[in-house]
PDB file of C-alpha atoms and ligand atoms in Angstrom:
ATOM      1  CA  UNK N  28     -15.659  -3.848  -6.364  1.00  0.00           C
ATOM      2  CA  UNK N  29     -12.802  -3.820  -8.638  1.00  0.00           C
ATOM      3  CA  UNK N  30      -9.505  -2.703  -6.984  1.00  0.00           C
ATOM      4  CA  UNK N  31      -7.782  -0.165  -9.161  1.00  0.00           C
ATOM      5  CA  UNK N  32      -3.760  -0.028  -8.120  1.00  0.00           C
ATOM      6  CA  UNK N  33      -1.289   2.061  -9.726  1.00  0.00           C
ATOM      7  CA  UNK N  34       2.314   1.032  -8.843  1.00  0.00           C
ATOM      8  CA  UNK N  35       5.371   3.157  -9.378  1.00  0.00           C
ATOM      9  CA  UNK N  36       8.637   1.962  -9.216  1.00  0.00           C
ATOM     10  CA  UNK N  37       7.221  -1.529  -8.941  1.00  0.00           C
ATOM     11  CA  UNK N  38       7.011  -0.663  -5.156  1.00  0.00           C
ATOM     12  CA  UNK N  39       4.727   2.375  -4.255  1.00  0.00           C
ATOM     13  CA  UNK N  40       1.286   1.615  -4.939  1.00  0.00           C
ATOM     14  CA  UNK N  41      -2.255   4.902  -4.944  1.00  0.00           C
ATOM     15  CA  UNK N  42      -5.505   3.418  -5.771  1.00  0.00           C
ATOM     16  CA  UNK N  43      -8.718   5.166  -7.260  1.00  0.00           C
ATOM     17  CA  UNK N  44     -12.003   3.667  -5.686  1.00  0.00           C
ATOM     18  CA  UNK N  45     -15.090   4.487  -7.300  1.00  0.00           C
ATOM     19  CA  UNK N  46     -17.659   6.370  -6.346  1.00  0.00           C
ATOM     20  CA  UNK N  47     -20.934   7.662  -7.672  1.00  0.00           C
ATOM     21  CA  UNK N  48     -19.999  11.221  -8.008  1.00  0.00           C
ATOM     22  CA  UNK N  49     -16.330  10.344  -9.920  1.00  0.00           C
ATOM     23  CA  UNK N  50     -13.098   9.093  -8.389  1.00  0.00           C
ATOM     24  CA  UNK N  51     -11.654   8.826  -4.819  1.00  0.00           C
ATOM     25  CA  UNK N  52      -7.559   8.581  -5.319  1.00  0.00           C
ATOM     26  CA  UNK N  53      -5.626   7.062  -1.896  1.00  0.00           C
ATOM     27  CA  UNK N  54      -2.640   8.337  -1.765  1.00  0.00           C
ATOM     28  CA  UNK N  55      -0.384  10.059  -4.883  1.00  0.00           C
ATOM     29  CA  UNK N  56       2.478   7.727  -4.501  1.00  0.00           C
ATOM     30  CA  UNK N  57       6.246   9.399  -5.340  1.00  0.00           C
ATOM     31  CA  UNK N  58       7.171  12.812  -7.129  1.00  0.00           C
ATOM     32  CA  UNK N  59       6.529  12.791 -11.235  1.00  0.00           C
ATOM     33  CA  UNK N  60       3.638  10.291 -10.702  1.00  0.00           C
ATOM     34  CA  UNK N  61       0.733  12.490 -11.548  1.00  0.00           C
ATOM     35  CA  UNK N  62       0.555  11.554 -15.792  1.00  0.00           C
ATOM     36  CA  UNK N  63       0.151   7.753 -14.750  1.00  0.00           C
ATOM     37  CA  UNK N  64      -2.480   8.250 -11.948  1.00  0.00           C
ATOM     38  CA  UNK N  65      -4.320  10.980 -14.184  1.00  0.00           C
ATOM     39  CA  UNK N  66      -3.902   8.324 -17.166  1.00  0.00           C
ATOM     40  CA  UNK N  67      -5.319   5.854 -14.656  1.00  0.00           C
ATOM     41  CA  UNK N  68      -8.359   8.009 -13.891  1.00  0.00           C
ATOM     42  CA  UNK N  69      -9.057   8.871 -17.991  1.00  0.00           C
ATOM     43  CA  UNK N  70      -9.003   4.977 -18.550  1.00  0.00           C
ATOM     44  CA  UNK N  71     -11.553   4.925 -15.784  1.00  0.00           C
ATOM     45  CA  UNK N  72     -13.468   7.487 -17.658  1.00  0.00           C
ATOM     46  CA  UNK N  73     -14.604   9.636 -14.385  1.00  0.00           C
ATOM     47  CA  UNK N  74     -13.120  12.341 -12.438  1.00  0.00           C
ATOM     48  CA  UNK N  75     -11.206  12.126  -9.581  1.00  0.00           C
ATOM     49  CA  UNK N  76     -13.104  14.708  -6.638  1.00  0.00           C
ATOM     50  CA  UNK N  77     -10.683  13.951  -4.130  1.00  0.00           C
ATOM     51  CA  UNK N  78      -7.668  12.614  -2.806  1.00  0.00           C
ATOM     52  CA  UNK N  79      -7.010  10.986   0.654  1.00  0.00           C
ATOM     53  CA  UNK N  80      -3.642  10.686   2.382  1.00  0.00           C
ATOM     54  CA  UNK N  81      -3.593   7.393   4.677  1.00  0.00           C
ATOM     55  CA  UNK N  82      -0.172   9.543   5.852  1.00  0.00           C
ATOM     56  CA  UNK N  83       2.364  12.042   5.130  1.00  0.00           C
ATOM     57  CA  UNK N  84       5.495   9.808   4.182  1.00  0.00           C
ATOM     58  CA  UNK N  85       7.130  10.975   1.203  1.00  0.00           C
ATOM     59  CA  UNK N  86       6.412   8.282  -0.978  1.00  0.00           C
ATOM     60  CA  UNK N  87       2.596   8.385  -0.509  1.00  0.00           C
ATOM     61  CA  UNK N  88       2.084  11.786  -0.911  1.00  0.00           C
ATOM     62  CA  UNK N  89       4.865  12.769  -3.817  1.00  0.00           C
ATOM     63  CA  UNK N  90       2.546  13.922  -6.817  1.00  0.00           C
ATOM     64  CA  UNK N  91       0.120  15.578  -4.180  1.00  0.00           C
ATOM     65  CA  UNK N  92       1.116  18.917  -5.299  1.00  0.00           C
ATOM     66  CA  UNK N  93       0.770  18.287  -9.177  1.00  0.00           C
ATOM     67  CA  UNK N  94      -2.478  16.425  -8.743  1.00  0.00           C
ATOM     68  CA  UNK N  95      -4.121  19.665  -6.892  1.00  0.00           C
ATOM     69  CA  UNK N  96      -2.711  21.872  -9.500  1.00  0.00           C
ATOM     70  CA  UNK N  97      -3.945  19.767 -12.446  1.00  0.00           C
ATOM     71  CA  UNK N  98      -7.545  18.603 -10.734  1.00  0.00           C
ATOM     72  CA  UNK N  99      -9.299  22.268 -10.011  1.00  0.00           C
ATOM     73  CA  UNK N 100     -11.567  21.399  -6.950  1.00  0.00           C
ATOM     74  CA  UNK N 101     -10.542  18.303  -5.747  1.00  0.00           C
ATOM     75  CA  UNK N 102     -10.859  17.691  -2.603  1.00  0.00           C
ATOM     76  CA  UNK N 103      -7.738  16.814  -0.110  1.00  0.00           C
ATOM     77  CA  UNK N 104      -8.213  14.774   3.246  1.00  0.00           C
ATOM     78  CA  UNK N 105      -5.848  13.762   5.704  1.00  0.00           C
ATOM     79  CA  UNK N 106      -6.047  13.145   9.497  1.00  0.00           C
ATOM     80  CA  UNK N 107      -5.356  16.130  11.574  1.00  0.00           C
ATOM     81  CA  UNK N 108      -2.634  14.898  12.953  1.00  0.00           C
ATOM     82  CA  UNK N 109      -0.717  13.530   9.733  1.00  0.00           C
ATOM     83  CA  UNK N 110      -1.583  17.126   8.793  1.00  0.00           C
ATOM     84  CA  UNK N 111       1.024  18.833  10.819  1.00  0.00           C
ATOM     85  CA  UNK N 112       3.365  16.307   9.574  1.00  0.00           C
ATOM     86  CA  UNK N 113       2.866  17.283   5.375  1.00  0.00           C
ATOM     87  CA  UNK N 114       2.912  20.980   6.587  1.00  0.00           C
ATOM     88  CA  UNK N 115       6.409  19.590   7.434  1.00  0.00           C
ATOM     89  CA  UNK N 116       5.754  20.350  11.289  1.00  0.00           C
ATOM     90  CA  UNK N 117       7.814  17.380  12.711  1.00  0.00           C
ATOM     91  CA  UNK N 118       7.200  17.969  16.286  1.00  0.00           C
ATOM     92  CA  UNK N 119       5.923  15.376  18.985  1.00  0.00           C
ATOM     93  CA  UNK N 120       2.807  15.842  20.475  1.00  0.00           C
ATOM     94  CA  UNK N 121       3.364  15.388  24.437  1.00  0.00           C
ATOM     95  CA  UNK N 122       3.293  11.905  25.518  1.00  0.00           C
ATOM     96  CA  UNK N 123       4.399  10.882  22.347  1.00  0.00           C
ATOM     97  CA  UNK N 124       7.305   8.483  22.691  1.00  0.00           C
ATOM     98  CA  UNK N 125       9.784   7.997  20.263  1.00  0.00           C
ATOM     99  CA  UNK N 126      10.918   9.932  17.071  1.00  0.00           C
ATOM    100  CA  UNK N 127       9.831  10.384  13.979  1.00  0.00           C
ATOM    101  CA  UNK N 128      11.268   7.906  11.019  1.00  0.00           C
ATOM    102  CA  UNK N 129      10.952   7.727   7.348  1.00  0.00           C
ATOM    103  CA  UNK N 130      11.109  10.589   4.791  1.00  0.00           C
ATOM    104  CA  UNK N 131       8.718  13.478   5.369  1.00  0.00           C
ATOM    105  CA  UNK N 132       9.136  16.044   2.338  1.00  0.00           C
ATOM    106  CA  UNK N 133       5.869  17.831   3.175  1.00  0.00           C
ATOM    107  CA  UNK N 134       3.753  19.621   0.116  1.00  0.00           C
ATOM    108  CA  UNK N 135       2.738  22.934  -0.621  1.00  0.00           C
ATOM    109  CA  UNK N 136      -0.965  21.319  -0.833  1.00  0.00           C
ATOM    110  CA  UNK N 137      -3.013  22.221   2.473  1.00  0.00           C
ATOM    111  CA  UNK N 138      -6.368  19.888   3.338  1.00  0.00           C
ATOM    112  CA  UNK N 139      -9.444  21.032   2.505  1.00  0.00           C
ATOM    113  CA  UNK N 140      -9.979  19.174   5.963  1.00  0.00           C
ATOM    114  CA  UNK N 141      -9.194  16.620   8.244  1.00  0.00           C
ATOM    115  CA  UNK N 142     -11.086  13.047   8.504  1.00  0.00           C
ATOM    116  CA  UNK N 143     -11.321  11.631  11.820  1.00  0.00           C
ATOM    117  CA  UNK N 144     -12.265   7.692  12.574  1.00  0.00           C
ATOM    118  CA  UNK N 145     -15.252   6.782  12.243  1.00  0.00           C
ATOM    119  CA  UNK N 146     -15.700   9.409   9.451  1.00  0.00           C
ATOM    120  CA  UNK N 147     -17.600   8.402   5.808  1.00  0.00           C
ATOM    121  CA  UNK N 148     -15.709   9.129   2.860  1.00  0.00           C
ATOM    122  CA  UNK N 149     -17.501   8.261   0.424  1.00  0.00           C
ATOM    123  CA  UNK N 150     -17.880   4.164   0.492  1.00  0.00           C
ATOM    124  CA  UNK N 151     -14.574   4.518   2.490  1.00  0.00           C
ATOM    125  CA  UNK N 152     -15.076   4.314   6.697  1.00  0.00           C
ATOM    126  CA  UNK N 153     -11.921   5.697   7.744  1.00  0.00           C
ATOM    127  CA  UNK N 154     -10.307   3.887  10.483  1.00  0.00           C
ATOM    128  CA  UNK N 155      -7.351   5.371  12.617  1.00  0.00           C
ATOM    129  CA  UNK N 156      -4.137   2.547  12.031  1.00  0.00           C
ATOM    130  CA  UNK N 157      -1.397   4.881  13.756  1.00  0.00           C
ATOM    131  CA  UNK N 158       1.974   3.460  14.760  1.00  0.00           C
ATOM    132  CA  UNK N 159       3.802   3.662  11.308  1.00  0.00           C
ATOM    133  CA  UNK N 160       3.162   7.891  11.484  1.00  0.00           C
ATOM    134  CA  UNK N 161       1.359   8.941  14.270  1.00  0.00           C
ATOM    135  CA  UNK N 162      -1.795   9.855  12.224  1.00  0.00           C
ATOM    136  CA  UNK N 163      -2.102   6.770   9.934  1.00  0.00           C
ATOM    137  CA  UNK N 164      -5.650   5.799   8.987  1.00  0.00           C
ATOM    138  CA  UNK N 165      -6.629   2.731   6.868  1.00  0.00           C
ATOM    139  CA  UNK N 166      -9.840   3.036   4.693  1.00  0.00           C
ATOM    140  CA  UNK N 167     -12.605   0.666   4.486  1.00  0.00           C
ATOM    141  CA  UNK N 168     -14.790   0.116   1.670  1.00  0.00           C
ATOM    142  CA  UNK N 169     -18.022  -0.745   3.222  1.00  0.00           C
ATOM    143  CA  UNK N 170     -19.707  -2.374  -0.199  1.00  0.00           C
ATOM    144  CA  UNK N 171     -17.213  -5.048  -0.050  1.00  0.00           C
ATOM    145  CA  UNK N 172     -14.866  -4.877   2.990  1.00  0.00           C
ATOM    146  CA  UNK N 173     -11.916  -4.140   0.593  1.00  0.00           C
ATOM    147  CA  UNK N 174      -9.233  -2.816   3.380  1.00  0.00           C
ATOM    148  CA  UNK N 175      -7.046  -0.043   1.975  1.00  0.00           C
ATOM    149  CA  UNK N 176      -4.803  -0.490   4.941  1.00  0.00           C
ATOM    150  CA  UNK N 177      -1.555   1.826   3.693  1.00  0.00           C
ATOM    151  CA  UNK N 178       1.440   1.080   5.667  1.00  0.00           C
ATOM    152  CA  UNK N 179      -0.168  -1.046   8.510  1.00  0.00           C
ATOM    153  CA  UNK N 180       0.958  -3.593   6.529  1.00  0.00           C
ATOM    154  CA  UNK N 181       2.880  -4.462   3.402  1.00  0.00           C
ATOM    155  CA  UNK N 182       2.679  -7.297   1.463  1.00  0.00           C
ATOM    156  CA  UNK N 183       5.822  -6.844  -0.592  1.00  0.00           C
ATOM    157  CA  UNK N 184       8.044  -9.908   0.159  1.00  0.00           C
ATOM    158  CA  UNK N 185       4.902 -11.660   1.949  1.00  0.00           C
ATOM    159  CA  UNK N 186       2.263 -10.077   4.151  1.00  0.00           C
ATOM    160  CA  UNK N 187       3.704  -8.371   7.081  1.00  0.00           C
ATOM    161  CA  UNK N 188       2.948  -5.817   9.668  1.00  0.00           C
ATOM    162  CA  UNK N 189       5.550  -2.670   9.723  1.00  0.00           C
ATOM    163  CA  UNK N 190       6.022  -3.799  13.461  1.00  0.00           C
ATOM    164  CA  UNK N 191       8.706  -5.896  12.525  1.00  0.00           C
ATOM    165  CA  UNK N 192      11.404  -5.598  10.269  1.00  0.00           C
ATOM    166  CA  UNK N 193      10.550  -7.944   7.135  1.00  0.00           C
ATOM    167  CA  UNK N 194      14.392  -9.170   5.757  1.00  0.00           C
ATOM    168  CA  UNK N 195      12.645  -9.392   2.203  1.00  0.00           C
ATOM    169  CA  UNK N 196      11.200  -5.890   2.125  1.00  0.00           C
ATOM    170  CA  UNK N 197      12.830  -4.016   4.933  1.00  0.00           C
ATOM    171  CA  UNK N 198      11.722  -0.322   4.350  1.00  0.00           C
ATOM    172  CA  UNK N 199       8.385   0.139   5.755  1.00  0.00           C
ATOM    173  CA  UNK N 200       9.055  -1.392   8.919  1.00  0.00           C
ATOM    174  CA  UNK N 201      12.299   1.389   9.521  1.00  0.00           C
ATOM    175  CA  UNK N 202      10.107   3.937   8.498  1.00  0.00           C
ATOM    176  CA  UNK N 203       7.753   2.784  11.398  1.00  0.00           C
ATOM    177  CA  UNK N 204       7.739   5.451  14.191  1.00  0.00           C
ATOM    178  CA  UNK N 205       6.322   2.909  17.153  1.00  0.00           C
ATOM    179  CA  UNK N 206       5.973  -0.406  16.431  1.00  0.00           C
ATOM    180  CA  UNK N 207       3.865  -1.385  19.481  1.00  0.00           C
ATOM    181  CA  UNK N 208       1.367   0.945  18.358  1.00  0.00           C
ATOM    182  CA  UNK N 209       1.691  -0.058  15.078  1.00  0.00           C
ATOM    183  CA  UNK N 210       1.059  -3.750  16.396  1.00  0.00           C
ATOM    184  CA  UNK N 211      -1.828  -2.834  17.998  1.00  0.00           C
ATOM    185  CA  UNK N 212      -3.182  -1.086  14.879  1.00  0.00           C
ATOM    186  CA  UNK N 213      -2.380  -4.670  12.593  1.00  0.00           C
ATOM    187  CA  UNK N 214      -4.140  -6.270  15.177  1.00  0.00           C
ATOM    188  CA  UNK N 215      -7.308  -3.751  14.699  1.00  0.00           C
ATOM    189  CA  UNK N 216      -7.371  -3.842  10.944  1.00  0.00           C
ATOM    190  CA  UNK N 217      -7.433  -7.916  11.261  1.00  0.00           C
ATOM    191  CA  UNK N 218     -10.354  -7.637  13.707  1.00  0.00           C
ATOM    192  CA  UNK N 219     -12.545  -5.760  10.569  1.00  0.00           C
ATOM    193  CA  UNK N 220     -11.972  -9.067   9.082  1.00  0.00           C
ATOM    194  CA  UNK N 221     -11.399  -7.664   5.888  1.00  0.00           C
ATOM    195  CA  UNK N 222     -11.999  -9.852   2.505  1.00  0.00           C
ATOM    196  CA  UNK N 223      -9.256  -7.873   0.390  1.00  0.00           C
ATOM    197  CA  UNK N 224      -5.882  -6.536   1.827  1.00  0.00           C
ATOM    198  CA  UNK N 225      -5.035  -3.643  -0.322  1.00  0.00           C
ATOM    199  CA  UNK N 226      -1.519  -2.104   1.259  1.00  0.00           C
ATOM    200  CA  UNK N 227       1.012   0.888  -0.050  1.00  0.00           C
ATOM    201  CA  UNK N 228       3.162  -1.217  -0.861  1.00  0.00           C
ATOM    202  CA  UNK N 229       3.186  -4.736  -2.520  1.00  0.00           C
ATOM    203  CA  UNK N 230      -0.035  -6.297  -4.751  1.00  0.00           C
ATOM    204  CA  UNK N 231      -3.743  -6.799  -3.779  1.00  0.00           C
ATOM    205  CA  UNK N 232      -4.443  -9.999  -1.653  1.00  0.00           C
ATOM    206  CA  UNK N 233      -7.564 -11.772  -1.425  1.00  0.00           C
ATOM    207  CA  UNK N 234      -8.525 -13.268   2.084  1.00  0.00           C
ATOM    208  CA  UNK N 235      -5.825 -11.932   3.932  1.00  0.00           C
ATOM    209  CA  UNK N 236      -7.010 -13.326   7.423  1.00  0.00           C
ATOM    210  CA  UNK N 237      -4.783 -16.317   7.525  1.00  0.00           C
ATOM    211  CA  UNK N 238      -1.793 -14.275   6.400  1.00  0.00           C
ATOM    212  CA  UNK N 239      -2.348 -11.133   8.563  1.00  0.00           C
ATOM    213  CA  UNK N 240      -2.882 -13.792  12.201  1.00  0.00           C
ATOM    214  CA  UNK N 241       0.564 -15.084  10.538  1.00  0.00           C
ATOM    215  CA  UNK N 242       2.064 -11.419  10.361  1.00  0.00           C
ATOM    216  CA  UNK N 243       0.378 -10.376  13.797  1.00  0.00           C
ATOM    217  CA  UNK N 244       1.346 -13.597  15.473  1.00  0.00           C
ATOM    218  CA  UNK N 245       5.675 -12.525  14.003  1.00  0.00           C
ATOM    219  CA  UNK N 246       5.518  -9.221  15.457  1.00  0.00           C
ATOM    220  CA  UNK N 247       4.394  -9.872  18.777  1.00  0.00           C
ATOM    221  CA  UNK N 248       7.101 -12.415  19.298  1.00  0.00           C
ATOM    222  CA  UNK N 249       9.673  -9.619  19.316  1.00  0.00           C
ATOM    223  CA  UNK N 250       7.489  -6.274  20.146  1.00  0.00           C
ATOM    224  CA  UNK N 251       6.388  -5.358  23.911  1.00  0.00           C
ATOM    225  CA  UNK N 252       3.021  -4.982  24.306  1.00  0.00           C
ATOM    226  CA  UNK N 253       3.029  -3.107  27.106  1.00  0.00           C
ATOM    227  CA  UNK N 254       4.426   0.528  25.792  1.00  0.00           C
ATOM    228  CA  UNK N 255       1.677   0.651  23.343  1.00  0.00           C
ATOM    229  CA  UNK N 256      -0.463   4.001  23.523  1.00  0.00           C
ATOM    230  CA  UNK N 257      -4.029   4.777  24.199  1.00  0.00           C
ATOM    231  CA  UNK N 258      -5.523   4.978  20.909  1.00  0.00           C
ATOM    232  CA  UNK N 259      -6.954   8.499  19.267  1.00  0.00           C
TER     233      UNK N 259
HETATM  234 ZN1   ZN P 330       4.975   5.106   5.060  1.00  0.00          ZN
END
């Protein structure tokens, strides 16, 4: 499959996967980004029928409102609990360590509904990948094992989890609300052994499994293990 990235800013990246019904769109990217993703989609010459959220950060789910106002019908998933976060409800579910980091703007745009893992969206399986929000899900395309794996890891400034602070590309890490659950997720999505790595932030790379064990192997050095949560 051909991967299909749209980058703002040179930083914040949505992709449209294709489907045989029209367009799947991951994630909107920032506010005033709706023109180049709709662009995107004409150039593709098929509509997009719905939009998923991989999680509610700011800069992933920007143009969500514009998009739903210009695509009549689309559909909008997001996991439940990522759900409460872009209704802007910021509180921690019990037994949920920690606080809440990065930018949550939230979006007049309710789901349609929520995907759990395990779920088919299309081609996509969706997998859960929480640690960076508490809701994070990664999406696998099952045709080619093309990991859409949002901010689980970023590959701006070299392939790294959002466990650990990358020097070259700091931001996604900060924005990381537990990083030993957020290890454990890195370590999941490198398990799927995935032949594409396709992140929210940085470009496309092509059999990441060398450089995700690399990225994994960084984060445990400085990230107990032991705190990390059962997994939804
Ligand atoms: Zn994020």
């Amino acid at each position: 499959m051909t991967v299909h990235r749209i980058t703002r800013l040179r930083i914040v990246n949505a992709y449209l996967v294709a489907e045989d019904d029209g367009l799947t769109l991951i994630d909107t990217t920032l506010p005033r980004s709706a023109k180049p993703i709709l662009k995107a989609a004409g150039r593709l010459g098929a509509p997009i029928r719905r939009i998923v959220l991989t999680h509610a950060h700011q800069d992933h789910i920007g143009s969500l409102d514009d998009l739903v106002a210009a695509l009549p019908g689309v559909e909008v998933l997001i996991s439940p609990r990522d759900a409460r976060l872009l209704a802007k409800d910021l509180t921690l579910d019990p037994g949920e360590p920690g606080k809440l980091r990065g930018g949550y703007s939230g979006a007049r745009t309710r789901p349609s509904r929520t995907v759990e893992a395990g779920e088919r969206i299309g081609s996509l399986e969706v997998v859960a990948a929480p640690g960076h929000t508490p809701g994070q899900i990664a999406l696998l395309d099952e045709r080619d094992r093309t990991l859409y794996c949002a901010d689980a890891y970023s590959t701006l400034g070299g392939v790294a989890t959002t466990a650990k602070v990358n020097p070259r590309f700091p931001l996604p890490a900060l924005a990381t609300w537990h990083a030993p659950t957020a290890l454990a997720s890195a370590r999941e999505l490198r398990a799927l052994a995935p032949t594409r790595l396709a992140p929210g932030h940085g470009r496309v790379v092509e059999s990441p499994g060398a450089a995700m064990d690399a990225a994994i192997q960084r984060a445990s050095a400085s990230t107990p293990e032991s705190a990390s949560l059962p997994r939804r």
